[in-house]
mmCIF file of C-alpha atoms in Angstrom:
data_model
loop_
_atom_site.group_PDB
_atom_site.id
_atom_site.type_symbol
_atom_site.label_atom_id
_atom_site.label_comp_id
_atom_site.label_asym_id
_atom_site.label_seq_id
_atom_site.Cartn_x
_atom_site.Cartn_y
_atom_site.Cartn_z
ATOM 1 C CA MET A 1 -172.861 -23.816 254.050
ATOM 2 C CA LYS A 2 -170.859 -24.169 250.772
ATOM 3 C CA PRO A 3 -170.670 -27.614 249.138
ATOM 4 C CA PRO A 4 -167.293 -29.179 249.177
ATOM 5 C CA ARG A 5 -164.834 -28.172 246.339
ATOM 6 C CA SER A 6 -164.721 -31.776 245.048
ATOM 7 C CA PHE A 7 -168.485 -31.751 244.536
ATOM 8 C CA ARG A 8 -168.356 -28.524 242.451
ATOM 9 C CA ALA A 9 -165.697 -30.028 240.260
ATOM 10 C CA MET A 10 -167.770 -33.153 239.701
ATOM 11 C CA VAL A 11 -170.846 -31.101 238.683
ATOM 12 C CA HIS A 12 -168.789 -28.999 236.276
ATOM 13 C CA GLY A 13 -167.379 -32.100 234.612
ATOM 14 C CA LEU A 14 -170.816 -33.643 234.289
ATOM 15 C CA GLY A 15 -172.111 -30.493 232.526
ATOM 16 C CA LEU A 16 -169.351 -30.616 229.936
ATOM 17 C CA THR A 17 -170.046 -34.278 229.323
ATOM 18 C CA LEU A 18 -173.746 -33.629 228.724
ATOM 19 C CA LEU A 19 -172.959 -30.670 226.398
ATOM 20 C CA VAL A 20 -170.679 -32.759 224.233
ATOM 21 C CA ALA A 21 -173.180 -35.576 224.206
ATOM 22 C CA GLY A 22 -175.950 -33.211 223.123
ATOM 23 C CA MET A 23 -173.877 -31.841 220.282
ATOM 24 C CA MET A 24 -173.086 -35.327 219.101
ATOM 25 C CA SER A 25 -176.732 -36.260 219.372
ATOM 26 C CA GLY A 26 -177.755 -33.244 217.263
ATOM 27 C CA SER A 27 -175.147 -34.101 214.744
ATOM 28 C CA LEU A 28 -176.470 -37.595 214.428
ATOM 29 C CA ALA A 29 -179.986 -36.248 214.083
ATOM 30 C CA ILE A 30 -179.212 -34.461 210.787
ATOM 31 C CA GLN A 31 -177.529 -37.454 209.248
ATOM 32 C CA PRO A 32 -179.410 -39.161 206.401
ATOM 33 C CA ALA A 33 -181.823 -41.829 207.393
ATOM 34 C CA GLY A 34 -179.591 -44.500 206.061
ATOM 35 C CA GLY A 35 -176.903 -43.421 208.418
ATOM 36 C CA GLY A 36 -174.323 -43.092 205.574
ATOM 37 C CA GLN A 37 -171.940 -40.126 205.158
ATOM 38 C CA THR A 38 -172.460 -37.309 202.480
ATOM 39 C CA GLN A 39 -170.136 -37.660 199.426
ATOM 40 C CA PRO A 40 -168.643 -34.456 197.846
ATOM 41 C CA ARG A 41 -170.081 -33.525 194.337
ATOM 42 C CA LYS A 42 -167.647 -33.907 191.427
ATOM 43 C CA GLU A 43 -167.673 -30.976 188.808
ATOM 44 C CA THR A 44 -167.178 -31.805 185.092
ATOM 45 C CA THR A 45 -164.729 -29.366 183.204
ATOM 46 C CA VAL A 46 -165.305 -28.902 179.395
ATOM 47 C CA THR A 47 -162.304 -27.621 177.368
ATOM 48 C CA THR A 48 -163.142 -25.617 174.151
ATOM 49 C CA VAL A 49 -160.578 -25.544 171.338
ATOM 50 C CA PRO A 50 -160.704 -22.279 169.262
ATOM 51 C CA ALA A 51 -161.554 -22.754 165.600
ATOM 52 C CA VAL A 52 -159.338 -20.718 163.261
ATOM 53 C CA ARG A 53 -158.667 -20.185 159.598
ATOM 54 C CA VAL A 54 -155.158 -20.291 158.213
ATOM 55 C CA GLN A 55 -153.319 -19.263 155.065
ATOM 56 C CA ALA A 56 -150.084 -20.791 153.858
ATOM 57 C CA VAL A 57 -147.236 -18.357 153.275
ATOM 58 C CA VAL A 58 -146.347 -18.104 149.572
ATOM 59 C CA LEU A 59 -144.394 -15.693 147.415
ATOM 60 C CA GLU A 60 -146.577 -13.861 144.929
ATOM 61 C CA PRO A 61 -145.786 -11.169 142.367
ATOM 62 C CA ILE A 62 -146.752 -7.619 143.226
ATOM 63 C CA ALA A 63 -146.445 -4.488 141.167
ATOM 64 C CA GLU A 64 -143.436 -2.429 142.166
ATOM 65 C CA SER A 65 -143.858 1.340 142.139
ATOM 66 C CA PHE A 66 -142.385 4.567 143.384
ATOM 67 C CA GLU A 67 -144.069 7.738 144.580
ATOM 68 C CA ALA A 68 -143.465 11.373 143.739
ATOM 69 C CA VAL A 69 -145.101 14.365 145.391
ATOM 70 C CA GLY A 70 -146.072 17.726 143.995
ATOM 71 C CA SER A 71 -148.809 20.301 143.630
ATOM 72 C CA VAL A 72 -151.936 20.738 141.538
ATOM 73 C CA ARG A 73 -151.694 23.304 138.757
ATOM 74 C CA SER A 74 -154.172 24.386 136.121
ATOM 75 C CA ARG A 75 -153.271 23.666 132.525
ATOM 76 C CA THR A 76 -154.007 27.310 131.721
ATOM 77 C CA THR A 77 -153.259 30.204 134.069
ATOM 78 C CA THR A 78 -153.870 33.700 132.702
ATOM 79 C CA VAL A 79 -152.804 37.094 134.025
ATOM 80 C CA LEU A 80 -155.265 39.757 132.876
ATOM 81 C CA SER A 81 -154.180 43.357 132.277
ATOM 82 C CA SER A 82 -155.650 46.335 130.459
ATOM 83 C CA LYS A 83 -154.856 47.124 126.814
ATOM 84 C CA VAL A 84 -155.606 50.808 127.323
ATOM 85 C CA VAL A 85 -154.599 53.353 129.943
ATOM 86 C CA SER A 86 -157.588 54.230 132.094
ATOM 87 C CA TYR A 87 -158.873 54.132 135.639
ATOM 88 C CA ALA A 88 -160.811 51.169 137.014
ATOM 89 C CA ARG A 89 -164.420 52.211 137.413
ATOM 90 C CA GLU A 90 -165.852 48.939 138.752
ATOM 91 C CA VAL A 91 -164.430 45.486 139.636
ATOM 92 C CA LEU A 92 -167.163 42.874 139.266
ATOM 93 C CA VAL A 93 -165.482 39.745 140.721
ATOM 94 C CA ARG A 94 -163.623 38.582 143.802
ATOM 95 C CA GLU A 95 -161.131 35.838 144.511
ATOM 96 C CA GLY A 96 -162.707 32.407 144.239
ATOM 97 C CA ASP A 97 -165.486 33.454 141.869
ATOM 98 C CA ARG A 98 -166.135 31.181 138.906
ATOM 99 C CA VAL A 99 -166.600 33.027 135.632
ATOM 100 C CA LYS A 100 -167.699 32.124 132.114
ATOM 101 C CA ALA A 101 -165.903 32.989 128.887
ATOM 102 C CA GLY A 102 -166.930 36.483 127.772
ATOM 103 C CA GLN A 103 -168.210 37.521 131.199
ATOM 104 C CA PRO A 104 -167.331 41.162 132.155
ATOM 105 C CA LEU A 105 -164.801 41.278 134.998
ATOM 106 C CA ILE A 106 -163.591 44.903 135.176
ATOM 107 C CA LEU A 107 -165.130 48.124 133.838
ATOM 108 C CA LEU A 108 -162.718 50.987 133.033
ATOM 109 C CA ASP A 109 -163.493 54.695 132.620
ATOM 110 C CA ASP A 110 -164.489 55.001 128.938
ATOM 111 C CA ARG A 111 -165.393 58.696 128.629
ATOM 112 C CA ALA A 112 -162.228 59.804 126.797
ATOM 113 C CA LEU A 113 -162.353 56.889 124.384
ATOM 114 C CA ALA A 114 -166.059 57.441 123.735
ATOM 115 C CA ALA A 115 -165.343 61.091 122.858
ATOM 116 C CA GLN A 116 -162.538 60.005 120.556
ATOM 117 C CA LEU A 117 -164.911 57.617 118.810
ATOM 118 C CA ARG A 118 -167.414 60.428 118.262
ATOM 119 C CA ARG A 119 -164.697 62.631 116.705
ATOM 120 C CA VAL A 120 -163.676 59.842 114.349
ATOM 121 C CA GLU A 121 -167.294 59.222 113.386
ATOM 122 C CA ALA A 122 -167.689 62.934 112.564
ATOM 123 C CA ALA A 123 -164.536 62.879 110.426
ATOM 124 C CA LEU A 124 -165.814 59.849 108.581
ATOM 125 C CA ALA A 125 -169.142 61.527 107.908
ATOM 126 C CA GLU A 126 -167.351 64.609 106.571
ATOM 127 C CA ALA A 127 -165.161 62.493 104.279
ATOM 128 C CA GLN A 128 -168.164 60.629 102.969
ATOM 129 C CA SER A 129 -169.921 63.946 102.242
ATOM 130 C CA ALA A 130 -166.851 65.161 100.344
ATOM 131 C CA ALA A 131 -166.830 61.945 98.362
ATOM 132 C CA ASP A 132 -170.436 62.552 97.373
ATOM 133 C CA GLU A 133 -169.568 66.070 96.160
ATOM 134 C CA VAL A 134 -166.641 64.753 94.149
ATOM 135 C CA GLU A 135 -168.855 62.146 92.559
ATOM 136 C CA LYS A 136 -171.281 64.878 91.474
ATOM 137 C CA ALA A 137 -168.443 66.991 90.072
ATOM 138 C CA ILE A 138 -167.065 64.042 88.162
ATOM 139 C CA ALA A 139 -170.481 63.384 86.662
ATOM 140 C CA ALA A 140 -170.725 67.017 85.524
ATOM 141 C CA ALA A 141 -167.207 66.894 84.118
ATOM 142 C CA GLU A 142 -168.021 63.739 82.239
ATOM 143 C CA ALA A 143 -171.014 65.472 80.653
ATOM 144 C CA ALA A 144 -168.848 68.446 79.727
ATOM 145 C CA ARG A 145 -166.252 66.171 78.214
ATOM 146 C CA VAL A 146 -168.890 64.446 76.098
ATOM 147 C CA ALA A 147 -170.131 67.838 74.859
ATOM 148 C CA ALA A 148 -166.591 69.008 74.174
ATOM 149 C CA ALA A 149 -165.821 65.823 72.300
ATOM 150 C CA ALA A 150 -168.913 66.304 70.125
ATOM 151 C CA HIS A 151 -168.009 69.944 69.518
ATOM 152 C CA LYS A 152 -164.475 68.964 68.548
ATOM 153 C CA GLN A 153 -165.743 66.226 66.261
ATOM 154 C CA PHE A 154 -167.968 68.751 64.449
ATOM 155 C CA ALA A 155 -165.104 71.239 64.270
ATOM 156 C CA ASP A 156 -162.797 68.581 62.844
ATOM 157 C CA ALA A 157 -165.297 67.707 60.116
ATOM 158 C CA THR A 158 -165.843 71.357 59.272
ATOM 159 C CA LEU A 159 -162.122 71.937 59.091
ATOM 160 C CA ARG A 160 -161.677 69.042 56.682
ATOM 161 C CA ARG A 161 -164.364 70.435 54.346
ATOM 162 C CA TYR A 162 -162.911 73.927 54.446
ATOM 163 C CA ARG A 163 -159.457 72.578 53.713
ATOM 164 C CA LEU A 164 -160.763 70.913 50.542
ATOM 165 C CA MET A 165 -162.664 74.037 49.627
ATOM 166 C CA LEU A 166 -159.542 76.108 50.238
ATOM 167 C CA GLU A 167 -157.597 73.895 47.888
ATOM 168 C CA GLN A 168 -160.325 74.481 45.300
ATOM 169 C CA GLU A 169 -160.289 78.178 46.115
ATOM 170 C CA ALA A 170 -163.945 77.955 46.991
ATOM 171 C CA VAL A 171 -163.340 79.833 50.265
ATOM 172 C CA SER A 172 -161.009 82.567 51.235
ATOM 173 C CA PRO A 173 -158.058 82.006 53.546
ATOM 174 C CA GLN A 174 -159.759 84.187 56.163
ATOM 175 C CA GLU A 175 -162.785 81.916 56.227
ATOM 176 C CA PHE A 176 -160.554 78.887 56.517
ATOM 177 C CA ASP A 177 -158.629 80.492 59.403
ATOM 178 C CA ALA A 178 -161.878 81.148 61.252
ATOM 179 C CA VAL A 179 -162.916 77.502 60.942
ATOM 180 C CA LEU A 180 -159.439 76.404 62.033
ATOM 181 C CA ALA A 181 -159.661 78.632 65.091
ATOM 182 C CA LYS A 182 -163.014 77.112 66.064
ATOM 183 C CA GLN A 183 -161.563 73.596 65.664
ATOM 184 C CA GLN A 184 -158.615 74.489 67.881
ATOM 185 C CA ALA A 185 -160.959 75.999 70.465
ATOM 186 C CA ALA A 186 -163.049 72.819 70.480
ATOM 187 C CA GLN A 187 -159.905 70.748 70.928
ATOM 188 C CA ALA A 188 -158.799 72.901 73.840
ATOM 189 C CA GLU A 189 -162.236 72.654 75.401
ATOM 190 C CA LEU A 190 -162.063 68.858 75.204
ATOM 191 C CA ALA A 191 -158.606 68.872 76.740
ATOM 192 C CA ARG A 192 -159.836 71.062 79.615
ATOM 193 C CA ALA A 193 -162.773 68.691 80.209
ATOM 194 C CA GLU A 194 -160.485 65.673 80.293
ATOM 195 C CA ALA A 195 -158.059 67.460 82.608
ATOM 196 C CA MET A 196 -160.945 68.356 84.912
ATOM 197 C CA ILE A 197 -162.019 64.742 85.041
ATOM 198 C CA LYS A 198 -158.477 63.657 85.898
ATOM 199 C CA ALA A 199 -158.278 66.254 88.652
ATOM 200 C CA LEU A 200 -161.618 65.223 90.083
ATOM 201 C CA GLN A 201 -160.640 61.570 89.990
ATOM 202 C CA ALA A 202 -157.436 62.404 91.860
ATOM 203 C CA LYS A 203 -159.489 64.306 94.432
ATOM 204 C CA LYS A 204 -161.819 61.331 94.652
ATOM 205 C CA ARG A 205 -158.888 59.069 95.437
ATOM 206 C CA GLN A 206 -157.801 61.442 98.197
ATOM 207 C CA VAL A 207 -161.285 61.565 99.648
ATOM 208 C CA LEU A 208 -161.588 57.775 99.508
ATOM 209 C CA ALA A 209 -158.239 57.513 101.286
ATOM 210 C CA LYS A 210 -159.554 59.841 103.989
ATOM 211 C CA ILE A 211 -162.670 57.703 104.267
ATOM 212 C CA ALA A 212 -160.590 54.547 104.630
ATOM 213 C CA GLN A 213 -158.418 56.238 107.254
ATOM 214 C CA ALA A 214 -161.474 57.488 109.124
ATOM 215 C CA ARG A 215 -163.000 54.042 109.050
ATOM 216 C CA ALA A 216 -159.772 52.499 110.366
ATOM 217 C CA GLU A 217 -159.601 55.108 113.112
ATOM 218 C CA MET A 218 -163.232 54.450 113.956
ATOM 219 C CA ALA A 219 -162.617 50.696 114.118
ATOM 220 C CA ASN A 220 -159.584 51.310 116.331
ATOM 221 C CA ALA A 221 -161.602 53.652 118.530
ATOM 222 C CA GLN A 222 -164.381 51.080 118.797
ATOM 223 C CA ILE A 223 -161.877 48.379 119.773
ATOM 224 C CA SER A 224 -160.255 50.683 122.319
ATOM 225 C CA LEU A 225 -163.681 51.440 123.719
ATOM 226 C CA GLU A 226 -164.396 47.704 123.954
ATOM 227 C CA TYR A 227 -161.105 47.277 125.827
ATOM 228 C CA THR A 228 -162.576 49.319 128.671
ATOM 229 C CA THR A 229 -164.605 46.212 129.519
ATOM 230 C CA ILE A 230 -162.179 43.460 130.516
ATOM 231 C CA ARG A 231 -163.792 40.070 129.939
ATOM 232 C CA ALA A 232 -162.900 36.497 130.873
ATOM 233 C CA PRO A 233 -161.162 34.791 127.931
ATOM 234 C CA ILE A 234 -162.079 31.287 129.181
ATOM 235 C CA ASP A 235 -164.263 29.528 131.729
ATOM 236 C CA ALA A 236 -162.166 30.035 134.831
ATOM 237 C CA VAL A 237 -161.895 30.683 138.555
ATOM 238 C CA VAL A 238 -160.435 33.916 139.923
ATOM 239 C CA LEU A 239 -157.217 33.280 141.851
ATOM 240 C CA GLU A 240 -156.001 36.797 142.608
ATOM 241 C CA ARG A 241 -157.565 40.253 142.508
ATOM 242 C CA LYS A 242 -154.917 42.961 142.243
ATOM 243 C CA VAL A 243 -157.078 45.970 141.361
ATOM 244 C CA GLU A 244 -159.638 48.096 143.152
ATOM 245 C CA PRO A 245 -161.933 50.845 141.817
ATOM 246 C CA GLY A 246 -160.018 54.067 141.190
ATOM 247 C CA MET A 247 -156.675 52.408 140.490
ATOM 248 C CA LEU A 248 -154.890 53.142 137.209
ATOM 249 C CA ALA A 249 -154.912 50.283 134.715
ATOM 250 C CA ALA A 250 -152.280 50.150 131.997
ATOM 251 C CA PRO A 251 -150.809 47.571 129.618
ATOM 252 C CA GLY A 252 -148.545 45.146 131.466
ATOM 253 C CA VAL A 253 -149.985 45.893 134.923
ATOM 254 C CA PRO A 254 -151.594 42.710 136.396
ATOM 255 C CA LEU A 255 -155.216 43.193 137.385
ATOM 256 C CA LEU A 256 -156.571 39.649 137.831
ATOM 257 C CA VAL A 257 -155.108 36.142 137.794
ATOM 258 C CA ILE A 258 -157.486 33.426 136.609
ATOM 259 C CA GLU A 259 -157.079 29.748 135.801
ATOM 260 C CA ASP A 260 -158.944 27.214 133.726
ATOM 261 C CA ALA A 261 -161.192 25.427 136.215
ATOM 262 C CA ARG A 262 -161.957 22.570 133.833
ATOM 263 C CA ALA A 263 -158.495 21.047 133.424
ATOM 264 C CA TYR A 264 -155.896 20.512 136.132
ATOM 265 C CA ARG A 265 -152.579 18.723 136.301
ATOM 266 C CA LEU A 266 -150.502 17.331 139.126
ATOM 267 C CA GLU A 267 -146.923 18.520 138.729
ATOM 268 C CA VAL A 268 -144.625 16.154 140.626
ATOM 269 C CA TYR A 269 -140.863 16.099 141.054
ATOM 270 C CA VAL A 270 -139.255 12.824 139.996
ATOM 271 C CA PRO A 271 -135.588 11.976 140.702
ATOM 272 C CA GLU A 272 -133.643 12.029 137.466
ATOM 273 C CA SER A 273 -132.463 8.459 138.132
ATOM 274 C CA LEU A 274 -136.072 7.215 137.783
ATOM 275 C CA LEU A 275 -136.911 9.217 134.676
ATOM 276 C CA GLY A 276 -136.264 6.208 132.430
ATOM 277 C CA ASP A 277 -139.252 4.404 133.970
ATOM 278 C CA ILE A 278 -141.705 7.132 132.880
ATOM 279 C CA THR A 279 -143.213 7.497 129.415
ATOM 280 C CA LEU A 280 -145.791 9.838 127.913
ATOM 281 C CA GLY A 281 -149.291 8.405 128.166
ATOM 282 C CA MET A 282 -148.417 6.187 131.159
ATOM 283 C CA ARG A 283 -151.315 5.630 133.567
ATOM 284 C CA VAL A 284 -150.492 6.748 137.097
ATOM 285 C CA THR A 285 -152.269 6.222 140.421
ATOM 286 C CA LEU A 286 -153.034 9.547 142.090
ATOM 287 C CA SER A 287 -153.818 10.520 145.662
ATOM 288 C CA LEU A 288 -154.879 14.009 146.765
ATOM 289 C CA GLU A 289 -155.078 14.464 150.531
ATOM 290 C CA ALA A 290 -157.525 17.365 150.281
ATOM 291 C CA LEU A 291 -160.034 15.071 148.547
ATOM 292 C CA GLY A 292 -159.757 12.238 151.067
ATOM 293 C CA ARG A 293 -158.200 8.811 150.709
ATOM 294 C CA THR A 294 -159.885 7.979 147.417
ATOM 295 C CA GLU A 295 -157.386 7.194 144.681
ATOM 296 C CA SER A 296 -157.833 8.033 141.016
ATOM 297 C CA VAL A 297 -155.966 7.444 137.794
ATOM 298 C CA GLY A 298 -154.218 10.053 135.660
ATOM 299 C CA THR A 299 -152.111 10.104 132.507
ATOM 300 C CA VAL A 300 -148.596 11.444 132.047
ATOM 301 C CA ALA A 301 -149.074 14.425 129.704
ATOM 302 C CA GLU A 302 -145.706 16.150 129.763
ATOM 303 C CA ILE A 303 -142.138 15.531 130.903
ATOM 304 C CA VAL A 304 -140.166 18.754 131.284
ATOM 305 C CA PRO A 305 -136.948 18.263 129.294
ATOM 306 C CA THR A 306 -134.665 20.004 131.804
ATOM 307 C CA ALA A 307 -133.704 18.918 135.326
ATOM 308 C CA ASP A 308 -133.264 21.077 138.405
ATOM 309 C CA PRO A 309 -129.487 21.205 139.002
ATOM 310 C CA THR A 310 -130.007 21.689 142.734
ATOM 311 C CA SER A 311 -132.501 18.919 143.565
ATOM 312 C CA ARG A 312 -131.662 16.669 140.582
ATOM 313 C CA THR A 313 -135.341 16.233 139.852
ATOM 314 C CA VAL A 314 -137.484 16.568 136.749
ATOM 315 C CA VAL A 315 -141.032 17.955 136.658
ATOM 316 C CA VAL A 316 -143.582 15.451 135.342
ATOM 317 C CA LYS A 317 -147.098 16.727 134.601
ATOM 318 C CA VAL A 318 -149.986 14.300 135.030
ATOM 319 C CA ASP A 319 -153.480 15.089 133.746
ATOM 320 C CA LEU A 320 -156.088 14.858 136.506
ATOM 321 C CA PRO A 321 -159.685 13.694 136.113
ATOM 322 C CA SER A 322 -162.280 16.448 136.249
ATOM 323 C CA VAL A 323 -163.226 17.079 139.899
ATOM 324 C CA ALA A 324 -165.096 20.205 140.964
ATOM 325 C CA ALA A 325 -163.186 20.513 144.259
ATOM 326 C CA LEU A 326 -159.740 20.740 142.642
ATOM 327 C CA ARG A 327 -157.727 23.900 143.281
ATOM 328 C CA SER A 328 -154.244 25.022 142.357
ATOM 329 C CA GLY A 329 -151.686 24.451 145.085
ATOM 330 C CA MET A 330 -153.251 21.288 146.513
ATOM 331 C CA TYR A 331 -150.776 18.651 147.683
ATOM 332 C CA GLY A 332 -150.817 15.352 145.816
ATOM 333 C CA LYS A 333 -148.945 12.110 145.221
ATOM 334 C CA ALA A 334 -148.419 10.121 142.052
ATOM 335 C CA ARG A 335 -147.467 6.440 142.112
ATOM 336 C CA PHE A 336 -145.586 5.296 139.023
ATOM 337 C CA PRO A 337 -145.391 1.571 138.110
ATOM 338 C CA LYS A 338 -141.932 -0.006 138.111
ATOM 339 C CA GLY A 339 -142.159 -3.691 137.159
ATOM 340 C CA GLU A 340 -142.913 -6.576 139.560
ATOM 341 C CA ARG A 341 -141.271 -8.369 142.497
ATOM 342 C CA LEU A 342 -142.061 -11.356 144.743
ATOM 343 C CA ALA A 343 -143.377 -10.715 148.236
ATOM 344 C CA VAL A 344 -145.358 -12.256 151.094
ATOM 345 C CA LEU A 345 -148.833 -10.764 151.508
ATOM 346 C CA LEU A 346 -151.265 -11.535 154.312
ATOM 347 C CA PRO A 347 -154.706 -10.214 155.207
ATOM 348 C CA ARG A 348 -154.491 -7.326 157.637
ATOM 349 C CA SER A 349 -156.824 -9.305 159.900
ATOM 350 C CA ALA A 350 -153.907 -11.655 160.646
ATOM 351 C CA LEU A 351 -151.886 -8.942 162.396
ATOM 352 C CA VAL A 352 -151.718 -8.731 166.170
ATOM 353 C CA GLU A 353 -150.582 -5.268 167.231
ATOM 354 C CA ARG A 354 -149.375 -4.671 170.780
ATOM 355 C CA GLY A 355 -147.825 -1.264 171.206
ATOM 356 C CA GLN A 356 -145.108 -0.872 168.591
ATOM 357 C CA LEU A 357 -144.817 -4.622 168.018
ATOM 358 C CA GLN A 358 -146.592 -6.535 165.267
ATOM 359 C CA SER A 359 -147.038 -10.305 165.316
ATOM 360 C CA VAL A 360 -148.963 -13.138 163.702
ATOM 361 C CA TYR A 361 -150.053 -16.536 164.977
ATOM 362 C CA VAL A 362 -148.479 -19.497 163.210
ATOM 363 C CA VAL A 363 -149.916 -23.006 163.574
ATOM 364 C CA GLU A 364 -147.075 -25.356 164.495
ATOM 365 C CA GLU A 365 -146.948 -29.119 165.061
ATOM 366 C CA GLY A 366 -149.626 -30.399 167.362
ATOM 367 C CA GLN A 367 -152.099 -27.768 166.171
ATOM 368 C CA VAL A 368 -150.647 -25.187 168.545
ATOM 369 C CA ALA A 369 -150.780 -21.444 167.846
ATOM 370 C CA ARG A 370 -147.477 -19.669 168.347
ATOM 371 C CA LEU A 371 -147.066 -15.913 168.341
ATOM 372 C CA ARG A 372 -144.302 -14.769 166.002
ATOM 373 C CA LEU A 373 -142.931 -11.270 165.592
ATOM 374 C CA VAL A 374 -142.900 -9.870 162.037
ATOM 375 C CA ASN A 375 -141.841 -6.716 160.229
ATOM 376 C CA THR A 376 -144.400 -5.246 157.833
ATOM 377 C CA GLY A 377 -144.008 -3.220 154.660
ATOM 378 C CA LYS A 378 -146.449 -1.587 152.299
ATOM 379 C CA ILE A 379 -150.208 -1.973 152.566
ATOM 380 C CA TYR A 380 -152.146 -3.094 149.495
ATOM 381 C CA ASP A 381 -155.860 -2.498 150.127
ATOM 382 C CA ASP A 382 -156.823 -5.098 152.766
ATOM 383 C CA ARG A 383 -153.475 -6.926 152.656
ATOM 384 C CA VAL A 384 -150.109 -6.102 154.150
ATOM 385 C CA GLU A 385 -146.614 -7.040 153.036
ATOM 386 C CA ILE A 386 -144.570 -9.142 155.482
ATOM 387 C CA LEU A 387 -140.859 -8.372 155.225
ATOM 388 C CA THR A 388 -139.362 -10.669 157.900
ATOM 389 C CA GLY A 389 -140.455 -13.250 160.458
ATOM 390 C CA LEU A 390 -142.089 -15.872 158.205
ATOM 391 C CA GLN A 391 -140.986 -18.582 155.826
ATOM 392 C CA VAL A 392 -142.668 -20.014 152.761
ATOM 393 C CA GLY A 393 -145.046 -22.765 153.863
ATOM 394 C CA ASP A 394 -145.802 -21.385 157.323
ATOM 395 C CA LYS A 395 -149.476 -21.635 158.232
ATOM 396 C CA VAL A 396 -150.633 -18.255 159.480
ATOM 397 C CA ILE A 397 -153.920 -17.780 161.281
ATOM 398 C CA VAL A 398 -155.862 -15.109 159.394
ATOM 399 C CA ALA A 399 -159.166 -15.086 161.301
ATOM 400 C CA GLY A 400 -160.038 -15.398 164.958
ATOM 401 C CA VAL A 401 -156.737 -14.069 166.319
ATOM 402 C CA ASP A 402 -158.490 -11.971 168.971
ATOM 403 C CA ARG A 403 -159.417 -15.187 170.855
ATOM 404 C CA LEU A 404 -155.922 -16.648 170.932
ATOM 405 C CA VAL A 405 -152.966 -16.665 173.280
ATOM 406 C CA ASP A 406 -149.506 -17.982 172.635
ATOM 407 C CA GLY A 407 -149.365 -21.775 172.949
ATOM 408 C CA VAL A 408 -153.082 -22.481 172.830
ATOM 409 C CA ALA A 409 -154.346 -25.507 170.919
ATOM 410 C CA VAL A 410 -156.488 -24.652 167.908
ATOM 411 C CA GLU A 411 -158.700 -26.363 165.385
ATOM 412 C CA VAL A 412 -158.098 -25.442 161.757
ATOM 413 C CA ILE A 413 -161.462 -25.308 159.974
ATOM 414 C CA ASP A 414 -160.432 -23.729 156.687
ATOM 415 C CA ARG A 415 -157.227 -23.450 154.743
#
C-alpha cells in the first residue's frame, strides 16, 4: 500500500532542509576560530621611472666638404715592345706577376743577331791585324828614311867639298858631276822614304777607321743581341700579356703592359665649378671600397689643366699611400674640404628607427619623454647630423632610448 502523496511531499521537503542545513554547517566549520570573516589581501604596486641621459641641442661648426669619384691609376704605366724584329722564343711572366727592375720577361730568337755579332768580331780582328802590319811597315819606312837622310847628308857634304875643289880646279868636271849625281840620288832616296811613310800613315788612318767602324758595329750587334732579352725597366706588376711564344715581335708592337706597383694615384673627376676650392698639396680624405671602410689621407699631386667639354669636369690626381692591395681600376672616393658651417649633431645612439622613419626622444616639461620625428643628414663617425625636427635648447635623450615609449616619465641622471 503506497503512502499518501502528501506524506511523500513532506519527506522530500525535509530532505532538502537537512541538505541545506548540512552545507551551512560545513561552511561554518571551516570558518576561523574567532568566527570573523576573511579579508582580501591588498597588493602593493611599485612604479619604476627610467633613468636617461640627455644632451642639449646646440649649433656647432663642422667641416664642409664635397666628394668626387674616380679610379686608381699607377703613376707610371709602361707598354713594352721589342726593339728588334724577331720571334718570341719564351714568355716568362703572366698577368698579375710582380717583377723587379732588370728581371727578364721575354726571350726572343737571337740566332741571327748572334751570327751577325760573330761576323763583326771577325771583321774587327782582321782590321786589327792589318793595323799591326801597317805599324810594322811604318817602322821599317822610318828606318829607311833615317838611312836616306844620313846618306843625303853625306852626299850634300861631299858635294860642297867638290864644288870648292872644282872652283880651285883640283878636280875635273867629270868627277864633280859624279858626286852631284850621287847627291841627287840620295835626295831622291830620302824623298821616296818620306813618301812611303806618308802613304803608310794614310793606310794606317784607313785601317784605324775600319777598326773604329768594326767596333761600332760590334757594339751595335751586342746591343741588338741584348735586345732579344726584354727586361722590366722598373719594379712593376704585369697588367696585360699580349704575346705568346712563336709570335713575331717588332718595334711598336705591344707585348706587355706593366705598371709601377709602388706608387698609385686616385684620379677623380671634379666639377669645374668646384675647381677653385682645390689646390696642389691639399690633404684629401680617401675611401676605397675594395679595401673596406677604412679611410686614409692623400695629397693632391696634379690638376689637369683642361676640362672635359662634355661632362664639364676636371681630372684631379691624388697621391695614395702605399698599400700592397692597390690595383689600377679600383673604384675610390675623395672628399675635399670646403670651409665650415653650423649644424646640429647628435650621437647615433639617440636615434630611434622604425621602418623608414627616424625619431628622437625629447624631454619636455614634467620630465616626460616625447617622440619627435627628425630628418637626418651626413654621418660623422659616431654622430649624425639632424636637419629638421629639433630646435636649439631641446633636451634630447641620448642613452637608454630602447626602454622608452612616447609620454613616459623619465629621470634625467646626466646632462
